[in-house]
């Protein structure tokens, strides 16, 4: 294993990456890097609705199985991303005409089959993803329209029933500062917990850019507030966008952001994992989004360490 994984293992901390199932079994260098640098992996796409239930009632686990079995071979934990989201839905669902009752059984069957299909093999599920809008209201997704607000509670209850050992997370973006969305998410989880809904953790996606350095201390306070609800904290999709033509100074800023965020997480005893959204810059989603260049992760295009890689090791060894 690499210095990064050795430092994470020694610190008893989960330091991971998103894994693109398309590359598993196709790119041996990618697979080797994923296995030696990280001790937890998140399925970047393989557990999304369109891939696990490509046809109504027909489940396909081959893409997810590739990632999960690779992780098991490498002694890594797995974050399953994500059961219920408003995006990456198969067209039979997003373009279909279903009654509320039909959507209800589609919802139940999906969670039961996907979570049940990997029972005992998943460290944490992102049970629901991006359910709060930026204005703090619940997103009016197909799920909320058909099942009402209680779809969120139901998702957690069904996931718990299907795999009592998996930690169940609500995963969200843009709540790394105490904004309307963060406050609404806090209130939502507080009310779910008060009703006894089995929610174990909150995932902060942490897709940030260079400007975030001045916001890290606020992020720490936000994490502490959510931790006080009795939640495990996971930083679930971190990347630090430094633009498409970064200089050395930008990579040093990036390194400070990663290590300050890690420092904040390590100061909170229920913050257990930091996952970056890609094994190296070449495989960042920020590149395939519009064909632009991006350099947001810990390893460069040739899988060599960037300043952030070494700063994270130094912080883990403190
Ligand atoms: O794998 C298929 C390939 O078989 C097919 O030939 C090709 C053309 O249709 O599509 C490929 O799937 C693409 C997939 O990425 C794998 O590359 C999908 O079209 C594309 O939509 C998908 O984009 C993903 C995006 O979520 C939407 O699901 C990105 O990789 C992924 O990084 C991004 O991740 C999201 C998180 O799930 C939630 N938080 C935000 C984050 C960034 O958007």
mmCIF file of C-alpha atoms and ligand atoms in Angstrom:
data_model
loop_
_atom_site.group_PDB
_atom_site.id
_atom_site.type_symbol
_atom_site.label_atom_id
_atom_site.label_comp_id
_atom_site.label_asym_id
_atom_site.label_seq_id
_atom_site.Cartn_x
_atom_site.Cartn_y
_atom_site.Cartn_z
ATOM 1 C CA UNK A 1 0.000 0.000 0.000
ATOM 2 C CA UNK A 2 0.947 3.603 -0.635
ATOM 3 C CA UNK A 3 2.108 6.179 1.948
ATOM 4 C CA UNK A 4 -1.362 7.726 1.840
ATOM 5 C CA UNK A 5 -3.220 4.498 2.602
ATOM 6 C CA UNK A 6 -0.633 3.474 5.229
ATOM 7 C CA UNK A 7 -1.084 6.824 6.983
ATOM 8 C CA UNK A 8 -4.889 6.545 6.830
ATOM 9 C CA UNK A 9 -4.875 2.939 8.076
ATOM 10 C CA UNK A 10 -2.483 3.842 10.893
ATOM 11 C CA UNK A 11 -4.686 6.783 11.912
ATOM 12 C CA UNK A 12 -7.772 4.544 11.814
ATOM 13 C CA UNK A 13 -9.307 7.000 9.353
ATOM 14 C CA UNK A 14 -11.243 6.237 6.151
ATOM 15 C CA UNK A 15 -9.628 8.056 3.200
ATOM 16 C CA UNK A 16 -11.270 7.137 -0.076
ATOM 17 C CA UNK A 17 -12.145 7.774 -3.676
ATOM 18 C CA UNK A 18 -15.098 7.461 -6.016
ATOM 19 C CA UNK A 19 -14.623 4.525 -8.387
ATOM 20 C CA UNK A 20 -15.810 4.564 -11.989
ATOM 21 C CA UNK A 21 -17.026 1.036 -12.730
ATOM 22 C CA UNK A 22 -16.429 1.565 -16.473
ATOM 23 C CA UNK A 23 -12.676 1.484 -15.778
ATOM 24 C CA UNK A 24 -12.668 -1.581 -13.515
ATOM 25 C CA UNK A 25 -11.567 -4.607 -15.547
ATOM 26 C CA UNK A 26 -10.420 -2.280 -18.343
ATOM 27 C CA UNK A 27 -7.620 -0.137 -16.920
ATOM 28 C CA UNK A 28 -5.184 -2.092 -14.717
ATOM 29 C CA UNK A 29 -3.187 0.984 -13.700
ATOM 30 C CA UNK A 30 -6.398 2.674 -12.527
ATOM 31 C CA UNK A 31 -7.357 -0.447 -10.571
ATOM 32 C CA UNK A 32 -3.921 -0.701 -8.949
ATOM 33 C CA UNK A 33 -3.986 2.961 -7.878
ATOM 34 C CA UNK A 34 -7.486 2.650 -6.443
ATOM 35 C CA UNK A 35 -6.429 -0.430 -4.455
ATOM 36 C CA UNK A 36 -3.179 0.913 -3.023
ATOM 37 C CA UNK A 37 -3.957 4.592 -2.316
ATOM 38 C CA UNK A 38 -7.337 4.412 -0.569
ATOM 39 C CA UNK A 39 -9.028 2.316 2.149
ATOM 40 C CA UNK A 40 -12.654 3.074 1.257
ATOM 41 C CA UNK A 41 -14.390 3.473 -2.108
ATOM 42 C CA UNK A 42 -17.664 4.970 -3.260
ATOM 43 C CA UNK A 43 -19.441 3.711 -6.375
ATOM 44 C CA UNK A 44 -19.427 6.844 -8.541
ATOM 45 C CA UNK A 45 -22.303 5.595 -10.720
ATOM 46 C CA UNK A 46 -22.841 1.855 -10.393
ATOM 47 C CA UNK A 47 -25.516 1.990 -7.657
ATOM 48 C CA UNK A 48 -27.588 4.687 -9.345
ATOM 49 C CA UNK A 49 -31.146 3.781 -10.261
ATOM 50 C CA UNK A 50 -30.560 3.712 -14.036
ATOM 51 C CA UNK A 51 -27.810 1.117 -13.676
ATOM 52 C CA UNK A 52 -29.281 -1.126 -10.950
ATOM 53 C CA UNK A 53 -32.841 -1.260 -12.349
ATOM 54 C CA UNK A 54 -32.484 -0.674 -16.098
ATOM 55 C CA UNK A 55 -35.876 -2.255 -16.684
ATOM 56 C CA UNK A 56 -38.850 -2.128 -14.326
ATOM 57 C CA UNK A 57 -38.507 -4.921 -11.782
ATOM 58 C CA UNK A 58 -35.331 -6.257 -13.423
ATOM 59 C CA UNK A 59 -32.214 -5.625 -11.330
ATOM 60 C CA UNK A 60 -28.714 -5.563 -12.767
ATOM 61 C CA UNK A 61 -25.832 -5.637 -10.302
ATOM 62 C CA UNK A 62 -22.927 -6.406 -12.618
ATOM 63 C CA UNK A 63 -21.472 -2.881 -12.587
ATOM 64 C CA UNK A 64 -21.831 -2.557 -8.809
ATOM 65 C CA UNK A 65 -20.455 -6.055 -8.268
ATOM 66 C CA UNK A 66 -17.258 -5.100 -10.111
ATOM 67 C CA UNK A 67 -16.593 -2.233 -7.688
ATOM 68 C CA UNK A 68 -17.689 -4.058 -4.535
ATOM 69 C CA UNK A 69 -15.673 -7.198 -5.242
ATOM 70 C CA UNK A 70 -12.594 -5.139 -6.164
ATOM 71 C CA UNK A 71 -12.944 -3.327 -2.845
ATOM 72 C CA UNK A 72 -13.309 -6.605 -0.953
ATOM 73 C CA UNK A 73 -10.197 -7.944 -2.691
ATOM 74 C CA UNK A 74 -8.334 -4.794 -1.577
ATOM 75 C CA UNK A 75 -9.669 -4.896 2.008
ATOM 76 C CA UNK A 76 -11.567 -1.647 1.477
ATOM 77 C CA UNK A 77 -14.931 -0.499 2.819
ATOM 78 C CA UNK A 78 -17.661 0.519 0.364
ATOM 79 C CA UNK A 79 -20.025 3.510 0.332
ATOM 80 C CA UNK A 80 -23.086 2.726 -1.819
ATOM 81 C CA UNK A 81 -24.115 5.800 -3.780
ATOM 82 C CA UNK A 82 -27.098 6.289 -4.120
ATOM 83 C CA UNK A 83 -30.493 4.646 -3.677
ATOM 84 C CA UNK A 84 -32.936 7.555 -4.053
ATOM 85 C CA UNK A 85 -32.041 10.617 -6.180
ATOM 86 C CA UNK A 86 -33.904 12.766 -8.714
ATOM 87 C CA UNK A 87 -31.194 12.210 -11.365
ATOM 88 C CA UNK A 88 -29.773 9.151 -13.183
ATOM 89 C CA UNK A 89 -33.222 7.580 -13.341
ATOM 90 C CA UNK A 90 -33.934 5.099 -16.142
ATOM 91 C CA UNK A 91 -36.202 6.394 -18.879
ATOM 92 C CA UNK A 92 -38.861 3.735 -18.127
ATOM 93 C CA UNK A 93 -39.310 5.587 -14.817
ATOM 94 C CA UNK A 94 -38.590 9.229 -15.655
ATOM 95 C CA UNK A 95 -40.715 9.103 -18.820
ATOM 96 C CA UNK A 96 -43.278 6.575 -17.599
ATOM 97 C CA UNK A 97 -46.883 7.200 -16.514
ATOM 98 C CA UNK A 98 -47.425 5.602 -13.127
ATOM 99 C CA UNK A 99 -50.021 6.013 -10.400
ATOM 100 C CA UNK A 100 -48.910 7.015 -6.927
ATOM 101 C CA UNK A 101 -49.471 3.418 -5.817
ATOM 102 C CA UNK A 102 -47.235 2.123 -8.616
ATOM 103 C CA UNK A 103 -44.483 4.609 -7.740
ATOM 104 C CA UNK A 104 -44.793 3.531 -4.141
ATOM 105 C CA UNK A 105 -44.146 -0.129 -4.944
ATOM 106 C CA UNK A 106 -41.371 0.771 -7.424
ATOM 107 C CA UNK A 107 -39.744 2.783 -4.611
ATOM 108 C CA UNK A 108 -40.066 -0.056 -2.079
ATOM 109 C CA UNK A 109 -38.937 -2.797 -4.467
ATOM 110 C CA UNK A 110 -35.895 -0.781 -5.571
ATOM 111 C CA UNK A 111 -34.577 -0.231 -2.071
ATOM 112 C CA UNK A 112 -35.414 -3.769 -0.899
ATOM 113 C CA UNK A 113 -33.680 -5.400 -3.872
ATOM 114 C CA UNK A 114 -30.591 -3.194 -4.148
ATOM 115 C CA UNK A 115 -29.830 -3.043 -0.410
ATOM 116 C CA UNK A 116 -30.808 -6.698 0.046
ATOM 117 C CA UNK A 117 -28.683 -7.684 -2.942
ATOM 118 C CA UNK A 118 -25.532 -6.432 -1.187
ATOM 119 C CA UNK A 119 -26.497 -7.160 2.430
ATOM 120 C CA UNK A 120 -23.516 -7.182 4.783
ATOM 121 C CA UNK A 121 -21.069 -5.842 2.153
ATOM 122 C CA UNK A 122 -21.768 -2.084 2.329
ATOM 123 C CA UNK A 123 -20.277 0.209 5.012
ATOM 124 C CA UNK A 124 -22.701 3.066 4.331
ATOM 125 C CA UNK A 125 -25.507 3.861 1.927
ATOM 126 C CA UNK A 126 -26.297 7.312 0.614
ATOM 127 C CA UNK A 127 -29.952 6.414 1.089
ATOM 128 C CA UNK A 128 -31.170 9.743 -0.300
ATOM 129 C CA UNK A 129 -29.127 12.277 -2.266
ATOM 130 C CA UNK A 130 -29.703 16.034 -2.755
ATOM 131 C CA UNK A 131 -33.230 16.169 -1.309
ATOM 132 C CA UNK A 132 -33.169 19.843 -0.196
ATOM 133 C CA UNK A 133 -33.278 22.717 -2.676
ATOM 134 C CA UNK A 134 -30.991 25.754 -2.311
ATOM 135 C CA UNK A 135 -33.899 27.764 -0.884
ATOM 136 C CA UNK A 136 -34.239 25.186 1.884
ATOM 137 C CA UNK A 137 -37.456 23.588 0.660
ATOM 138 C CA UNK A 138 -37.701 19.877 -0.102
ATOM 139 C CA UNK A 139 -36.924 19.246 -3.787
ATOM 140 C CA UNK A 140 -40.101 18.472 -5.700
ATOM 141 C CA UNK A 141 -38.784 15.249 -7.249
ATOM 142 C CA UNK A 142 -40.795 12.373 -8.677
ATOM 143 C CA UNK A 143 -40.530 10.808 -5.217
ATOM 144 C CA UNK A 144 -41.904 13.735 -3.272
ATOM 145 C CA UNK A 145 -44.638 14.425 -5.864
ATOM 146 C CA UNK A 146 -45.927 10.857 -5.660
ATOM 147 C CA UNK A 147 -45.137 9.783 -2.107
ATOM 148 C CA UNK A 148 -45.207 13.047 -0.156
ATOM 149 C CA UNK A 149 -42.552 14.282 2.290
ATOM 150 C CA UNK A 150 -42.501 10.977 4.135
ATOM 151 C CA UNK A 151 -40.650 9.286 1.252
ATOM 152 C CA UNK A 152 -37.412 10.232 3.012
ATOM 153 C CA UNK A 153 -38.319 8.492 6.281
ATOM 154 C CA UNK A 154 -39.620 5.478 4.348
ATOM 155 C CA UNK A 155 -36.343 5.159 2.415
ATOM 156 C CA UNK A 156 -34.352 4.941 5.634
ATOM 157 C CA UNK A 157 -36.774 2.494 7.244
ATOM 158 C CA UNK A 158 -36.731 0.138 4.262
ATOM 159 C CA UNK A 159 -32.936 0.324 3.946
ATOM 160 C CA UNK A 160 -32.536 -0.512 7.653
ATOM 161 C CA UNK A 161 -34.876 -3.486 7.282
ATOM 162 C CA UNK A 162 -32.952 -4.733 4.221
ATOM 163 C CA UNK A 163 -29.499 -4.441 5.822
ATOM 164 C CA UNK A 164 -29.348 -3.661 9.568
ATOM 165 C CA UNK A 165 -25.527 -3.494 9.452
ATOM 166 C CA UNK A 166 -25.163 -0.703 6.899
ATOM 167 C CA UNK A 167 -24.878 2.910 8.098
ATOM 168 C CA UNK A 168 -27.603 5.028 6.530
ATOM 169 C CA UNK A 169 -26.690 8.521 5.303
ATOM 170 C CA UNK A 170 -28.430 11.539 3.904
ATOM 171 C CA UNK A 171 -26.005 12.990 1.317
ATOM 172 C CA UNK A 172 -26.116 16.661 0.286
ATOM 173 C CA UNK A 173 -24.206 19.297 -1.645
ATOM 174 C CA UNK A 174 -23.654 23.005 -0.838
ATOM 175 C CA UNK A 175 -24.263 22.724 2.908
ATOM 176 C CA UNK A 176 -20.629 23.321 3.910
ATOM 177 C CA UNK A 177 -21.534 26.801 5.239
ATOM 178 C CA UNK A 178 -24.474 27.714 7.548
ATOM 179 C CA UNK A 179 -26.767 28.785 4.666
ATOM 180 C CA UNK A 180 -30.534 28.264 4.199
ATOM 181 C CA UNK A 181 -29.945 24.820 2.729
ATOM 182 C CA UNK A 182 -27.756 23.701 5.642
ATOM 183 C CA UNK A 183 -30.273 25.015 8.190
ATOM 184 C CA UNK A 184 -33.156 23.262 6.417
ATOM 185 C CA UNK A 185 -31.167 20.034 6.209
ATOM 186 C CA UNK A 186 -30.345 20.275 9.907
ATOM 187 C CA UNK A 187 -34.035 20.790 10.779
ATOM 188 C CA UNK A 188 -35.083 17.944 8.482
ATOM 189 C CA UNK A 189 -32.680 15.476 10.103
ATOM 190 C CA UNK A 190 -33.551 16.689 13.600
ATOM 191 C CA UNK A 191 -37.230 15.990 12.930
ATOM 192 C CA UNK A 192 -36.471 12.604 11.357
ATOM 193 C CA UNK A 193 -34.382 11.597 14.384
ATOM 194 C CA UNK A 194 -37.137 12.824 16.723
ATOM 195 C CA UNK A 195 -39.557 10.472 14.945
ATOM 196 C CA UNK A 196 -37.129 7.581 15.405
ATOM 197 C CA UNK A 197 -36.209 7.355 11.716
ATOM 198 C CA UNK A 198 -33.028 5.229 11.437
ATOM 199 C CA UNK A 199 -30.652 7.842 9.994
ATOM 200 C CA UNK A 200 -27.031 7.320 11.036
ATOM 201 C CA UNK A 201 -25.045 9.954 9.186
ATOM 202 C CA UNK A 202 -24.795 13.023 7.007
ATOM 203 C CA UNK A 203 -22.660 13.197 3.880
ATOM 204 C CA UNK A 204 -21.170 16.582 2.969
ATOM 205 C CA UNK A 205 -20.320 16.305 -0.729
ATOM 206 C CA UNK A 206 -17.803 19.181 -0.466
ATOM 207 C CA UNK A 207 -17.439 20.110 -4.132
ATOM 208 C CA UNK A 208 -15.522 23.353 -3.580
ATOM 209 C CA UNK A 209 -13.066 25.725 -5.264
ATOM 210 C CA UNK A 210 -10.088 27.905 -4.285
ATOM 211 C CA UNK A 211 -12.334 30.411 -2.487
ATOM 212 C CA UNK A 212 -13.224 27.762 0.111
ATOM 213 C CA UNK A 213 -10.041 28.307 2.134
ATOM 214 C CA UNK A 214 -11.687 31.212 3.980
ATOM 215 C CA UNK A 215 -14.781 29.082 4.686
ATOM 216 C CA UNK A 216 -13.176 26.012 6.257
ATOM 217 C CA UNK A 217 -13.613 27.264 9.828
ATOM 218 C CA UNK A 218 -17.337 27.796 9.166
ATOM 219 C CA UNK A 219 -17.494 24.294 7.673
ATOM 220 C CA UNK A 220 -16.039 22.909 10.913
ATOM 221 C CA UNK A 221 -18.822 24.606 12.893
ATOM 222 C CA UNK A 222 -21.443 23.223 10.524
ATOM 223 C CA UNK A 223 -20.038 19.705 10.934
ATOM 224 C CA UNK A 224 -20.069 20.137 14.718
ATOM 225 C CA UNK A 225 -23.749 21.185 14.642
ATOM 226 C CA UNK A 226 -24.730 18.087 12.688
ATOM 227 C CA UNK A 227 -22.533 15.871 14.870
ATOM 228 C CA UNK A 228 -24.487 17.150 17.896
ATOM 229 C CA UNK A 229 -27.566 15.474 16.392
ATOM 230 C CA UNK A 230 -25.789 12.158 17.015
ATOM 231 C CA UNK A 231 -24.776 11.710 13.386
ATOM 232 C CA UNK A 232 -21.657 10.237 11.850
ATOM 233 C CA UNK A 233 -20.058 12.772 9.507
ATOM 234 C CA UNK A 234 -18.626 11.714 6.153
ATOM 235 C CA UNK A 235 -17.055 14.060 3.635
ATOM 236 C CA UNK A 236 -18.349 12.170 0.631
ATOM 237 C CA UNK A 237 -17.337 13.729 -2.706
ATOM 238 C CA UNK A 238 -14.563 16.234 -2.102
ATOM 239 C CA UNK A 239 -12.783 17.991 -4.920
ATOM 240 C CA UNK A 240 -11.161 21.437 -4.987
ATOM 241 C CA UNK A 241 -11.510 23.099 -8.382
ATOM 242 C CA UNK A 242 -8.461 25.249 -9.157
ATOM 243 C CA UNK A 243 -9.526 26.196 -12.679
ATOM 244 C CA UNK A 244 -8.311 24.927 -16.026
ATOM 245 C CA UNK A 245 -4.817 26.436 -15.978
ATOM 246 C CA UNK A 246 -3.559 26.248 -12.369
ATOM 247 C CA UNK A 247 -0.134 27.454 -11.258
ATOM 248 C CA UNK A 248 1.991 25.966 -8.444
ATOM 249 C CA UNK A 249 0.519 28.514 -6.019
ATOM 250 C CA UNK A 250 -2.959 27.189 -6.846
ATOM 251 C CA UNK A 251 -1.906 23.643 -6.002
ATOM 252 C CA UNK A 252 -0.550 24.898 -2.666
ATOM 253 C CA UNK A 253 -3.881 26.595 -1.933
ATOM 254 C CA UNK A 254 -5.613 23.363 -2.894
ATOM 255 C CA UNK A 255 -3.342 21.437 -0.515
ATOM 256 C CA UNK A 256 -4.161 23.790 2.368
ATOM 257 C CA UNK A 257 -7.891 23.376 1.739
ATOM 258 C CA UNK A 258 -7.715 19.591 1.726
ATOM 259 C CA UNK A 259 -5.587 19.456 4.879
ATOM 260 C CA UNK A 260 -7.665 22.090 6.730
ATOM 261 C CA UNK A 261 -10.865 20.220 5.895
ATOM 262 C CA UNK A 262 -9.260 16.968 7.057
ATOM 263 C CA UNK A 263 -8.037 18.710 10.210
ATOM 264 C CA UNK A 264 -11.591 19.906 10.924
ATOM 265 C CA UNK A 265 -12.979 16.426 10.349
ATOM 266 C CA UNK A 266 -10.368 14.790 12.604
ATOM 267 C CA UNK A 267 -11.234 17.272 15.381
ATOM 268 C CA UNK A 268 -14.796 15.865 15.451
ATOM 269 C CA UNK A 269 -14.825 12.347 16.840
ATOM 270 C CA UNK A 270 -17.777 11.196 14.719
ATOM 271 C CA UNK A 271 -16.210 12.398 11.464
ATOM 272 C CA UNK A 272 -14.976 9.090 10.087
ATOM 273 C CA UNK A 273 -14.326 9.421 6.366
ATOM 274 C CA UNK A 274 -13.092 11.762 3.660
ATOM 275 C CA UNK A 275 -13.749 10.542 0.114
ATOM 276 C CA UNK A 276 -12.447 12.437 -2.920
ATOM 277 C CA UNK A 277 -14.508 12.373 -6.078
ATOM 278 C CA UNK A 278 -12.044 10.597 -8.352
ATOM 279 C CA UNK A 279 -8.807 8.612 -8.087
ATOM 280 C CA UNK A 280 -6.852 11.279 -9.996
ATOM 281 C CA UNK A 281 -7.321 14.488 -12.008
ATOM 282 C CA UNK A 282 -7.742 12.657 -15.311
ATOM 283 C CA UNK A 283 -10.815 10.869 -13.933
ATOM 284 C CA UNK A 284 -12.566 13.875 -12.430
ATOM 285 C CA UNK A 285 -16.216 14.414 -13.373
ATOM 286 C CA UNK A 286 -15.315 18.071 -13.825
ATOM 287 C CA UNK A 287 -13.499 17.123 -17.020
ATOM 288 C CA UNK A 288 -16.134 14.988 -18.677
ATOM 289 C CA UNK A 289 -18.871 17.483 -17.826
ATOM 290 C CA UNK A 290 -18.015 19.915 -20.606
ATOM 291 C CA UNK A 291 -14.676 18.700 -21.953
ATOM 292 C CA UNK A 292 -12.835 21.384 -19.965
ATOM 293 C CA UNK A 293 -9.601 20.637 -18.104
ATOM 294 C CA UNK A 294 -9.697 20.371 -14.316
ATOM 295 C CA UNK A 295 -7.126 19.505 -11.639
ATOM 296 C CA UNK A 296 -9.227 19.042 -8.459
ATOM 297 C CA UNK A 297 -7.912 15.851 -6.844
ATOM 298 C CA UNK A 298 -4.922 14.382 -4.924
ATOM 299 C CA UNK A 299 -3.058 12.654 -7.777
ATOM 300 C CA UNK A 300 -2.232 14.183 -11.164
ATOM 301 C CA UNK A 301 -2.970 12.769 -14.631
ATOM 302 C CA UNK A 302 0.001 10.401 -14.301
ATOM 303 C CA UNK A 303 -1.171 9.267 -10.848
ATOM 304 C CA UNK A 304 1.684 11.150 -9.143
ATOM 305 C CA UNK A 305 1.162 12.919 -5.794
ATOM 306 C CA UNK A 306 0.304 16.610 -5.754
ATOM 307 C CA UNK A 307 0.992 18.913 -2.765
ATOM 308 C CA UNK A 308 -2.439 18.021 -1.333
ATOM 309 C CA UNK A 309 -1.461 14.325 -1.190
ATOM 310 C CA UNK A 310 1.555 15.035 1.015
ATOM 311 C CA UNK A 311 -0.252 17.580 3.198
ATOM 312 C CA UNK A 312 -2.955 15.002 3.931
ATOM 313 C CA UNK A 313 -0.328 12.437 4.939
ATOM 314 C CA UNK A 314 1.343 14.976 7.233
ATOM 315 C CA UNK A 315 -2.005 15.777 8.898
ATOM 316 C CA UNK A 316 -2.880 12.066 9.319
ATOM 317 C CA UNK A 317 0.506 11.456 10.984
ATOM 318 C CA UNK A 318 0.059 14.296 13.544
HETATM 319 O O1 LIG B 1 -21.116 4.428 -18.134
HETATM 320 C C1 LIG B 1 -21.894 4.902 -19.243
HETATM 321 C C2 LIG B 1 -21.335 4.335 -20.531
HETATM 322 O O2 LIG B 1 -21.498 2.920 -20.500
HETATM 323 C C3 LIG B 1 -22.109 4.956 -21.701
HETATM 324 O O3 LIG B 1 -21.522 4.525 -22.906
HETATM 325 C C4 LIG B 1 -22.044 6.485 -21.627
HETATM 326 C C5 LIG B 1 -22.835 7.152 -22.711
HETATM 327 O O4 LIG B 1 -24.213 7.015 -22.417
HETATM 328 O O5 LIG B 1 -22.604 6.922 -20.379
HETATM 329 C C6 LIG B 1 -21.850 6.423 -19.306
HETATM 330 O O6 LIG B 1 -22.484 6.863 -18.138
HETATM 331 C C7 LIG B 1 -22.116 8.167 -17.730
HETATM 332 C C8 LIG B 1 -21.534 8.023 -16.336
HETATM 333 O O7 LIG B 1 -21.284 9.302 -15.750
HETATM 334 C C9 LIG B 1 -20.205 7.245 -16.371
HETATM 335 O O8 LIG B 1 -19.254 8.001 -17.089
HETATM 336 C C10 LIG B 1 -23.391 8.986 -17.654
HETATM 337 O O9 LIG B 1 -23.811 9.272 -18.976
HETATM 338 C C11 LIG B 1 -23.123 10.300 -16.930
HETATM 339 O O10 LIG B 1 -24.356 10.982 -16.705
HETATM 340 C C12 LIG B 1 -22.518 10.008 -15.562
HETATM 341 O O11 LIG B 1 -22.228 11.245 -14.929
HETATM 342 C C13 LIG B 1 -22.093 11.129 -13.507
HETATM 343 C C14 LIG B 1 -23.048 12.148 -12.848
HETATM 344 O O12 LIG B 1 -22.886 12.105 -11.419
HETATM 345 C C15 LIG B 1 -24.503 11.845 -13.175
HETATM 346 O O13 LIG B 1 -24.839 10.601 -12.618
HETATM 347 C C16 LIG B 1 -20.649 11.446 -13.107
HETATM 348 O O14 LIG B 1 -19.786 10.410 -13.588
HETATM 349 C C17 LIG B 1 -20.536 11.512 -11.585
HETATM 350 O O15 LIG B 1 -19.237 11.962 -11.203
HETATM 351 C C18 LIG B 1 -21.566 12.503 -11.019
HETATM 352 O O16 LIG B 1 -21.463 12.431 -9.626
HETATM 353 C C19 LIG B 1 -22.397 13.276 -8.915
HETATM 354 C C20 LIG B 1 -22.874 12.498 -7.691
HETATM 355 O O17 LIG B 1 -23.491 11.294 -8.108
HETATM 356 C C21 LIG B 1 -23.805 13.351 -6.841
HETATM 357 N N1 LIG B 1 -23.161 14.615 -6.468
HETATM 358 C C22 LIG B 1 -22.688 15.387 -7.615
HETATM 359 C C23 LIG B 1 -21.687 14.564 -8.426
HETATM 360 C C24 LIG B 1 -21.133 15.371 -9.578
HETATM 361 O O18 LIG B 1 -22.147 15.685 -10.457
#
